[in-house]
Coordinates of C-alpha atoms and ligand atoms in Angstrom, one line a residue:
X1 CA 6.4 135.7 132.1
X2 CA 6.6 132.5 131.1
X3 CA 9.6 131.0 128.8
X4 CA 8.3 128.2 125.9
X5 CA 10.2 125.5 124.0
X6 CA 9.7 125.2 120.5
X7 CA 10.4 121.7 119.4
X8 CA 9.0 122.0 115.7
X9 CA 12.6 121.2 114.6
X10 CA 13.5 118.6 116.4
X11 CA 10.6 116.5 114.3
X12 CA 11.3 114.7 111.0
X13 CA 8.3 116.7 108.8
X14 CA 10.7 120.2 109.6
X15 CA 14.0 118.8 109.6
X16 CA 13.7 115.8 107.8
X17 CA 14.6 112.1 107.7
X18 CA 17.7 112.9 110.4
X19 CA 14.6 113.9 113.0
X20 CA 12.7 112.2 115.4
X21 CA 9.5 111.0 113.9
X22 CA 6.1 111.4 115.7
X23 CA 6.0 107.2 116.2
X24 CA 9.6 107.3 117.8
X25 CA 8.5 109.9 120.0
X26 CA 5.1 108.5 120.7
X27 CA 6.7 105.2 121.8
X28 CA 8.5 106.3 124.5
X29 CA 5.7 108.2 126.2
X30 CA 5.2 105.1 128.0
X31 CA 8.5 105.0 129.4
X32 CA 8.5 109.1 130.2
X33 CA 5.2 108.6 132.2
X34 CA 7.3 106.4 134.4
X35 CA 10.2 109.3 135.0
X36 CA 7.7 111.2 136.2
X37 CA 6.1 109.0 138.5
X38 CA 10.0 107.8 139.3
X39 CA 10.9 111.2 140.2
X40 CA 8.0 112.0 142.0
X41 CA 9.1 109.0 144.2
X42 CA 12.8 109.8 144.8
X43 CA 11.6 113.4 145.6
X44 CA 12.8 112.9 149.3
X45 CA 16.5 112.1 147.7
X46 CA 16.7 114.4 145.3
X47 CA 15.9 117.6 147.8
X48 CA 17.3 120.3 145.3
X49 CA 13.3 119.9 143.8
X50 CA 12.5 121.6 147.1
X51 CA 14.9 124.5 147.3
X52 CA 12.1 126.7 146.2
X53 CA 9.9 126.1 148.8
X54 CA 11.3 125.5 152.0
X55 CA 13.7 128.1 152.1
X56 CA 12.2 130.9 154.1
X57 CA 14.1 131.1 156.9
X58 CA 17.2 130.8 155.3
X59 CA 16.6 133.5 152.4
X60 CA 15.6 135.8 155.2
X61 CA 19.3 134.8 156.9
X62 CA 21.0 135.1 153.5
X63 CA 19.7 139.0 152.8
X64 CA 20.8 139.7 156.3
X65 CA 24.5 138.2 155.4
X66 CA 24.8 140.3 151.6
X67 CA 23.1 143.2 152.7
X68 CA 26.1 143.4 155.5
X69 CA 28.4 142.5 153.1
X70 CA 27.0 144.7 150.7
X71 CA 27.4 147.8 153.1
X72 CA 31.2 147.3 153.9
X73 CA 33.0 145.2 150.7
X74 CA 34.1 146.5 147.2
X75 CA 34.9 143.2 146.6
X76 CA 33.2 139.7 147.0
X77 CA 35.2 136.4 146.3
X78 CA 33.7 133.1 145.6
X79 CA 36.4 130.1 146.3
X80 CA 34.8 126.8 144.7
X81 CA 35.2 124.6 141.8
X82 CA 32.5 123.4 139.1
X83 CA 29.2 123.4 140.8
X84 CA 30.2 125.5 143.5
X85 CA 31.0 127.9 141.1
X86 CA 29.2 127.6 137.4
X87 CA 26.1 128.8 138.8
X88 CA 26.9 131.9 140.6
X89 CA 29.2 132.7 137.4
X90 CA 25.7 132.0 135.1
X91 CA 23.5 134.0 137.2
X92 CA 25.7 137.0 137.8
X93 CA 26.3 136.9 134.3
X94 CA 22.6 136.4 133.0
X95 CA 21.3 139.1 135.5
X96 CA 23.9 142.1 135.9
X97 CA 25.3 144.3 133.8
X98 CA 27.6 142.8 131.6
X99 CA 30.8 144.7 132.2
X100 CA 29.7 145.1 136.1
X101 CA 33.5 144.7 137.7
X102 CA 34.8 147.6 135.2
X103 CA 31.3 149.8 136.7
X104 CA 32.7 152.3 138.8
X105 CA 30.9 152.0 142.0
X106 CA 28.1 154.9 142.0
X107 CA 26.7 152.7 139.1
X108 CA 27.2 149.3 140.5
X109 CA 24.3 147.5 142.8
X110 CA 27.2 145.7 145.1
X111 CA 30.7 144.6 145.2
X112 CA 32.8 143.5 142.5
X113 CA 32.6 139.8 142.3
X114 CA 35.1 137.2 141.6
X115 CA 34.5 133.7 141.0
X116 CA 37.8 131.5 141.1
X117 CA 36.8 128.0 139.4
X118 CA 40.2 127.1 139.4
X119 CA 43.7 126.5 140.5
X120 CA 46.1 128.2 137.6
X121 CA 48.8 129.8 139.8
X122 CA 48.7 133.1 136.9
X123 CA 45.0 133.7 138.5
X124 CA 45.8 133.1 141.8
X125 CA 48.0 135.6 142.2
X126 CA 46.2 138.2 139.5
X127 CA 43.4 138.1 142.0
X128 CA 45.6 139.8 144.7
X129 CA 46.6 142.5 141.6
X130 CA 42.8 143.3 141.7
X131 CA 41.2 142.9 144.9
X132 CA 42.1 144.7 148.6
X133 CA 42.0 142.9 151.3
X134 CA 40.9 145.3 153.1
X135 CA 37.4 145.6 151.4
X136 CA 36.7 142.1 150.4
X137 CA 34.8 139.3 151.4
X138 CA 35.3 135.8 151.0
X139 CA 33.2 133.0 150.5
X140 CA 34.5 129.7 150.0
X141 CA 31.8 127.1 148.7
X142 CA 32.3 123.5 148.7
X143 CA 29.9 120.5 149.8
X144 CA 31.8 117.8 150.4
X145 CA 34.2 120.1 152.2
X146 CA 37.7 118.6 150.7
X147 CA 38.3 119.8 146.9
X148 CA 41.9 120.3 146.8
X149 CA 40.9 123.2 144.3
X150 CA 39.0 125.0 146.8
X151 CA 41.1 124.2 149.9
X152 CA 44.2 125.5 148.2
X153 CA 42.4 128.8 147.1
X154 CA 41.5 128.8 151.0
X155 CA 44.9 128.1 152.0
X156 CA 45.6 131.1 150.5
X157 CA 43.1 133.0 151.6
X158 CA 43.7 132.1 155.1
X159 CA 47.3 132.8 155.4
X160 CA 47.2 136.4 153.7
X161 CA 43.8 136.9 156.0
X162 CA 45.7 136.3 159.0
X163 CA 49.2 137.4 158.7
X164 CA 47.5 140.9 157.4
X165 CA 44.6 141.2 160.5
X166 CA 45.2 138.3 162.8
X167 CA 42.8 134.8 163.2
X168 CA 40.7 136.5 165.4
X169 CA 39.2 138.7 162.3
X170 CA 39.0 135.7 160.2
X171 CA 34.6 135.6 161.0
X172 CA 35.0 139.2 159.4
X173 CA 35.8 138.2 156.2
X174 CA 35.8 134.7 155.5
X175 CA 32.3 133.2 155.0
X176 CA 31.2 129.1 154.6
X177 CA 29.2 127.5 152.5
X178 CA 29.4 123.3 153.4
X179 CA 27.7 120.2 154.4
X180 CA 26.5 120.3 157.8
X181 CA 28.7 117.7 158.9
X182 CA 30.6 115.9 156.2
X183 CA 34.5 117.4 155.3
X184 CA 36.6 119.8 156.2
X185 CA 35.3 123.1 155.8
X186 CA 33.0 122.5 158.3
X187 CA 35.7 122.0 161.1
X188 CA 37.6 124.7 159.9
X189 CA 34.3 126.8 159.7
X190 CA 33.4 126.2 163.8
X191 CA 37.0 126.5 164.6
X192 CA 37.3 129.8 163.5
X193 CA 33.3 131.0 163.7
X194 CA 32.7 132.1 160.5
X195 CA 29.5 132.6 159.3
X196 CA 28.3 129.3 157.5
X197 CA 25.8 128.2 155.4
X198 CA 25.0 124.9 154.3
X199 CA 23.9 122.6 151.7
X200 CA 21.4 120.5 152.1
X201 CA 21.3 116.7 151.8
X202 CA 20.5 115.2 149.0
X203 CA 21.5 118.4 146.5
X204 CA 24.8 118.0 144.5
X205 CA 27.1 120.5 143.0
X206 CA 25.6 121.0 140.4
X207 CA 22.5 121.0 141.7
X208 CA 22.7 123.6 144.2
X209 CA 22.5 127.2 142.5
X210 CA 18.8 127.6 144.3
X211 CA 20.5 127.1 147.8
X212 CA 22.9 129.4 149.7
X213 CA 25.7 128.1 147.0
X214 CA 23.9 130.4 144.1
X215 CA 21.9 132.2 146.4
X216 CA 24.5 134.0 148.7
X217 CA 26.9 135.3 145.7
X218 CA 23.4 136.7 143.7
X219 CA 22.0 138.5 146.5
X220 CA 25.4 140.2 147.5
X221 CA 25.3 141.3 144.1
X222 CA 21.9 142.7 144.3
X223 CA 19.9 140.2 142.7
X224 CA 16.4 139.5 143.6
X225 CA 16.6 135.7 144.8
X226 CA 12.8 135.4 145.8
X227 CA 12.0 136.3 142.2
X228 CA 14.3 133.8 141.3
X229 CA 13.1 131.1 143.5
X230 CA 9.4 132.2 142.5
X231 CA 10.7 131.0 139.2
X232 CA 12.0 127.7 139.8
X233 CA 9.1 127.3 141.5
X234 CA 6.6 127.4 138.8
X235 CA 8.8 125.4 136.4
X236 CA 9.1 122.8 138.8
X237 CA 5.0 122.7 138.6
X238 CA 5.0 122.9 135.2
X239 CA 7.2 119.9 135.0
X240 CA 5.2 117.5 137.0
X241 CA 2.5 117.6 134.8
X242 CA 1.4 114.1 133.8
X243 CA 0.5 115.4 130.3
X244 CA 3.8 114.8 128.9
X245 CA 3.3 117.3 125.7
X246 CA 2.7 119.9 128.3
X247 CA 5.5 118.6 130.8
X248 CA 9.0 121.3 129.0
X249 CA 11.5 119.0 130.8
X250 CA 10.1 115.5 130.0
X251 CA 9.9 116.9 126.4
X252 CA 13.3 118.1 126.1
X253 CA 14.3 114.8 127.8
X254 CA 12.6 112.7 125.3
X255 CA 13.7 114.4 122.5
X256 CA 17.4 114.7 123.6
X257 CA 17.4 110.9 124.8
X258 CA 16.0 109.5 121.5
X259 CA 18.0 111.6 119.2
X260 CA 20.9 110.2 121.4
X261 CA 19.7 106.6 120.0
X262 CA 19.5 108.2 116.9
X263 CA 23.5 108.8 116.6
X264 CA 23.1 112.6 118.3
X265 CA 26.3 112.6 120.3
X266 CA 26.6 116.2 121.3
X267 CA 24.1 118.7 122.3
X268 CA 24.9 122.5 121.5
X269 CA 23.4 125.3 123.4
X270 CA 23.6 128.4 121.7
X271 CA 22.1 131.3 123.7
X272 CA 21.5 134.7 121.4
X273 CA 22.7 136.9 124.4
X274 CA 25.7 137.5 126.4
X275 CA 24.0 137.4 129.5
X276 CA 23.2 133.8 128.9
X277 CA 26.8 132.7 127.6
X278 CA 28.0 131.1 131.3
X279 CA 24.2 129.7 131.8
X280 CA 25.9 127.4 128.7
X281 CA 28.8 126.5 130.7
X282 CA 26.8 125.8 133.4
X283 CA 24.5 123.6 131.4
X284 CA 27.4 121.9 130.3
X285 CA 28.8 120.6 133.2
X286 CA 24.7 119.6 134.6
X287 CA 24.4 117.9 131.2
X288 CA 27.9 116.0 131.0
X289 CA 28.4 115.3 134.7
X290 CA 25.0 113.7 135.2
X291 CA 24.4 111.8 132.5
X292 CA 28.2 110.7 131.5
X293 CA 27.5 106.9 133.1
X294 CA 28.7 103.7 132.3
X295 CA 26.3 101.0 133.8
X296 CA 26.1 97.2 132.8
X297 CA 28.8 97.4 129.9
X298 CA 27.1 100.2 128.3
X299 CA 28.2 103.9 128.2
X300 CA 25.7 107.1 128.2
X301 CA 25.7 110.3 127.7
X302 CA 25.8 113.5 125.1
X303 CA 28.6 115.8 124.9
X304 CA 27.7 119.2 125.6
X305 CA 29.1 122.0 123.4
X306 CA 29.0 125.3 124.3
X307 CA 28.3 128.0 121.8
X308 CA 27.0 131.6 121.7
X309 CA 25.0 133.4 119.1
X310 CA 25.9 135.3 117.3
X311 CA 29.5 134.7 117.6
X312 CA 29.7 131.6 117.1
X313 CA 27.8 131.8 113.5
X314 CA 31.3 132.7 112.4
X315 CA 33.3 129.6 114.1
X316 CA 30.9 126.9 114.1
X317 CA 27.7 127.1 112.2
X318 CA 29.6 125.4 109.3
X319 CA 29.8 122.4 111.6
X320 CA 26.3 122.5 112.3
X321 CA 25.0 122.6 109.2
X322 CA 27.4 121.2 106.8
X323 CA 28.6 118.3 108.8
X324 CA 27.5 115.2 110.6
X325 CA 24.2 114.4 111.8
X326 CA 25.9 113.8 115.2
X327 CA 24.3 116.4 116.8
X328 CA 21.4 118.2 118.2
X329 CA 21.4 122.1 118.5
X330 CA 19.4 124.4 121.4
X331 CA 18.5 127.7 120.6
X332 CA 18.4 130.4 123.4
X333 CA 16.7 133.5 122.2
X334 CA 15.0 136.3 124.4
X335 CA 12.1 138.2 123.2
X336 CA 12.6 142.0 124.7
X337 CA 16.2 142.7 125.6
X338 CA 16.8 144.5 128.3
X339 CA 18.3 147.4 126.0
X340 CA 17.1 148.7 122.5
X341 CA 20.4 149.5 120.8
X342 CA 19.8 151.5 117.3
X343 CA 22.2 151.0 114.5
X344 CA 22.5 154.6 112.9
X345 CA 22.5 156.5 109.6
X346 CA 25.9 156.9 108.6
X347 CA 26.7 155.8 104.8
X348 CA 23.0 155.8 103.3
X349 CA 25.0 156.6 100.0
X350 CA 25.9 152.5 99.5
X351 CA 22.9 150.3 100.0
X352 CA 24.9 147.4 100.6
X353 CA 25.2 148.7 103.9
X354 CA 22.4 150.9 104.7
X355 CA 19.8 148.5 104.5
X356 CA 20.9 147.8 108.2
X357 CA 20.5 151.5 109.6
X358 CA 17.0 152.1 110.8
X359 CA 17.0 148.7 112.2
X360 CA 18.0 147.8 115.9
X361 CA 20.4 145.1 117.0
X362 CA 17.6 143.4 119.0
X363 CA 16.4 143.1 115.3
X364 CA 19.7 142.0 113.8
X365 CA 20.5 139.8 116.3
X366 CA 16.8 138.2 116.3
X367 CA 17.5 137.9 112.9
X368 CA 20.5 136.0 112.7
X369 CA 19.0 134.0 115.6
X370 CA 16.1 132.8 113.6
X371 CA 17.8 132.9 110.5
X372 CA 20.2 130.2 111.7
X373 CA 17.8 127.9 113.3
X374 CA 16.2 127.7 109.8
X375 CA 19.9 127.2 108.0
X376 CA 20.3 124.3 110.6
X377 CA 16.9 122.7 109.7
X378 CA 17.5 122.9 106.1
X379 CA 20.6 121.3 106.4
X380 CA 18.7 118.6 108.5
X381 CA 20.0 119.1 111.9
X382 CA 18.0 118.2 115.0
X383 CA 16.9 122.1 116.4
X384 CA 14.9 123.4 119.0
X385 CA 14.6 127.0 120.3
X386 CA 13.6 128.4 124.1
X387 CA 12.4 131.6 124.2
X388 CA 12.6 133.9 127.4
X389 CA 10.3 136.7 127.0
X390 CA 12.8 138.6 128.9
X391 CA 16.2 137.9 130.8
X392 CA 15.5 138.5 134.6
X393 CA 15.5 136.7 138.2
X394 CA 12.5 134.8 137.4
X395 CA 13.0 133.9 133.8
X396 CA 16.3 132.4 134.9
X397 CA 14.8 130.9 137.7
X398 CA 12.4 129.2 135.2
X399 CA 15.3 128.2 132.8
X400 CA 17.5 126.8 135.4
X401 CA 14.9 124.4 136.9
X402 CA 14.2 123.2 133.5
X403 CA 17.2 122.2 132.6
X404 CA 17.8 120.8 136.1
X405 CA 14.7 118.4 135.8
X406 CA 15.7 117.8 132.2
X407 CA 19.0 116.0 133.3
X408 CA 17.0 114.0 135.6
X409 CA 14.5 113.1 133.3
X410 CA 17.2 112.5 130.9
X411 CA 18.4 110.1 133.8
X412 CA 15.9 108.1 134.4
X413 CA 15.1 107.7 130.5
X414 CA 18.6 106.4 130.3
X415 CA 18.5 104.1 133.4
X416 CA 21.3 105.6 134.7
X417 CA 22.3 107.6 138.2
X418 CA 22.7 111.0 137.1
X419 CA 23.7 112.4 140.5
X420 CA 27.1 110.5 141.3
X421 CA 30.3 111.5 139.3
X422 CA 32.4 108.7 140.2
X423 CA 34.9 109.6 137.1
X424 CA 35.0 113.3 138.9
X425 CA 36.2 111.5 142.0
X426 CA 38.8 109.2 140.3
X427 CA 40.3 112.3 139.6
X428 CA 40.2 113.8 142.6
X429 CA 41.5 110.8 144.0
X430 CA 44.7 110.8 141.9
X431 CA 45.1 114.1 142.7
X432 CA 45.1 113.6 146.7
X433 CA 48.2 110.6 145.4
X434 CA 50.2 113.2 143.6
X435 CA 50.2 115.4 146.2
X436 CA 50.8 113.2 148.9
X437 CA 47.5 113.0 151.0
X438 CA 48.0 109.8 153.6
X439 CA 45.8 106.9 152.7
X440 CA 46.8 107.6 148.8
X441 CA 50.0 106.0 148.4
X442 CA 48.3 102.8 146.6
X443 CA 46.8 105.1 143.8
X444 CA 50.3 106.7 143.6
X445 CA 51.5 103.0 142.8
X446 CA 48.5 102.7 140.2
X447 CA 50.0 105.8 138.2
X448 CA 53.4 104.5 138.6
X449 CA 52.7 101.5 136.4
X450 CA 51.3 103.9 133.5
X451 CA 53.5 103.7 130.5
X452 CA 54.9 107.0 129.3
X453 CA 55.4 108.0 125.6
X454 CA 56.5 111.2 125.4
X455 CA 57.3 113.3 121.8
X456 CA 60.0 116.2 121.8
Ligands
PA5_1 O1 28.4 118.6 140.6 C1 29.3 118.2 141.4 O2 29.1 117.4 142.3 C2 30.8 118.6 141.2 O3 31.0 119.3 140.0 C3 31.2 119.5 142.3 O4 30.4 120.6 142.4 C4 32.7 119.9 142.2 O5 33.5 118.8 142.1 C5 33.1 120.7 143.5 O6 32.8 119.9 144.6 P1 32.6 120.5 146.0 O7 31.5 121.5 146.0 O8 32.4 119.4 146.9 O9 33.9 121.2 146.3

């Protein structure tokens, strides 16, 4: 099962004179045979190419993990922030039922799962509302080992862990996922011998959904990670391929990179399903985190937009068709749902309304999806649509490597790093000042100086 792009509408003879023409595309083919032979050279630096292969050993250790936790927890929590968190939300999401933590448990393949993502104190303390400790699992995810985000949910964690069952019971329920050596997790982790799992060198955040970061949380949740790696796998193949109109991710790198010359500032990803609506935040931050650069006076990037289909046909399709040619739009549609939902007689007395009974919302729903993309042509708009024949472990294996070597494609088109996110640690660092971390107290002086004007 393999997923295809369609790119038709991306080109000036569908969309018009707002598309990229076959000579612009052409001309940079030069410059994409390059990326490939770049990232074929930096492939000992940018290890998260590998996860699908040299993983063995570790998969094997991960089932061992999740089918433990599997047998004893209601409940597994994921502490982590952006890519420590994005992906497992995406795959759970894409690959589960869709309303699995309201499943009573006879019907559900493994624990509950929460994923935290963030510090607002309302959630915090809503988790306690809706977990027991008792019968859940932790995981706390973070590479470099020092997010504030994820060391305060810890904090928390910790203390009601041990005041409730001592810190001798921590390694019961608290499980790490860090760099080998670099932070403080990994101190904390040894201290209290918790079961760890790292992250390799040379994969970032957002990067790391194929190693024990997205792997761990999927497989306590029953999902088949060897399908999903098998997946990765052969988009990683298909993405080496030298013949560039066969290569997806070099395509969708082109076309994304010279529309950006073209004025196309934002890139919407509209998926037709629910199950894919958190693989478009997770797109969104791989997309805006890697290739939001500044380098020799210049500034890159395209900002992501989120979207989902249908919905979103009544919020923002106006935007898209009606308004600036600022923008590109990807279409996510799947072929065979995993359901076939019938929309039933009811009033075949007004027409107006039974045209739609006898039909299926897998129709409907293709419908709208197609009908849209062509809307968005007419209108002019830069389109393009991926198909997944179906949504499972090794479709979205498939989709996620794509989009992964399509940022770095996208990177090297652009000249830029895409794996630093030195604006992601400015903040961080400001925050550490704030909060009064030693070694800060000059940034603390920096944000002193800032000028305040304040309304009401
Ligand atoms: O992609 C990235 O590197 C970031 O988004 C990180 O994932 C995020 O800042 C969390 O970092 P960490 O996993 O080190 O806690």
């Amino acid at each position: 099962m393999r997923i295809s792009i369609d790119y038709t509408n991306m080109l000036a003879p569908a969309c018009g004179p707002h598309g990229v023409t076959e000579e612009e595309l052409r001309a940079e083919f030069g410059r994409g045979s390059e990326a490939i032979r770049t990232l074929r050279a930096k492939r000992d630096q940018i290890r998260w190419r590998d996860l699908p292969y040299n993983q063995d050993e570790i998969v094997e250790k991960i089932l061992a993990v999740a089918n433990d936790v599997r047998e004893r927890a209601e409940s597994f929590v994921v502490l982590g922030i952006g890519g420590s968190a994005l992906g497992p939300i995406a795959v759970q999401q894409a690959l589960n039922h869709p309303r699995w933590n309201e499943l009573p448990k006879a019907k559900r393949n493994g624990p509950r799962l929460y994923v935290e993502d963030n510090v607002d104190p309302e959630r915090m303390a809503a988790l306690f509302d809706v977990i027991d400790p008792e019968t859940t699992v932790f995981n706390v995810i973070t590479k470099s080992g020092s997010t504030s985000e994820t060391m305060a949910q810890l904090l928390t964690v910790m203390r009601t862990l041990i005041d409730l069952y001592g810190e001798e019971h921590l390694k019961d329920r608290l499980i790490a996922t860090t760099d080998r050596e670099k932070g403080n997790l990994i101190g904390i982790a040894k201290k209290y011998g918790l079961t760890t799992f790292y992250v390799p060198e040379g994969v970032g955040g957002r990067f790391s959904e194929m190693c024990p970061v997205g792997l761990l949380p999927a497989a306590v949740c029953g999902i088949d990670i060897k399908e999903m790696l098998k997946g990765a796998a052969r988009m990683d193949a298909l993405c080496d391929n030298d013949n560039i109109e066969e290569n997806p991710a070099l395509m969708y790198a082109l076309l994304e990179t010279i529309a950006m010359k073209k004025g196309a500032n934002v890139g919407v990803l509209m998926p037709y399903a629910d199950s894919l609506k958190y693989f478009a935040d997770w797109y969104a931050q791989l997309w805006a985190e890697s290739l939001g650069k500044k380098k020799d006076g210049l500034r890159f990037g395209q900002t992501p937009v989120k979207a989902l289909g249908v919905t979103d046909q009544h919020s923002q399709v106006q935007l898209y068709t009606d308004g600036p040619f600022d923008k590109t739009v990807t279409f996510l549609g799947v072929e065979k749902y995993r359901t076939e939902f019938m929309i039933p007689h009811a009033v075949d007395e007004n027409p107006n309304v039974a045209f739609l009974s006898g039909h299926t919302f897998n129709e409907l729903i293709s419908a709208e999806r197609k009908a849209t993309a062509h809307a968005v042509t007419v209108s002019g708009h830069m389109n393009k649509t991926i198909l997944l024949p179906e949504v499972n472990a090794n479709t979205i294996g498939q989709l996620m490597m794509l989009f992964e070597l399509a940022t770095a494609y996208a990177g090297e088109l652009l000249g830029i790093n895409a794996y630093d996110q030195p604006g992601v640690e400015e903040g961080k660092n400001m925050t550490y000042a704030l909060l009064g971390k030693k070694g800060y107290e000059a940034k603390l002086e920096e944000m002193k100086d800032s000028a305040e004007r304040k309304l009401v």
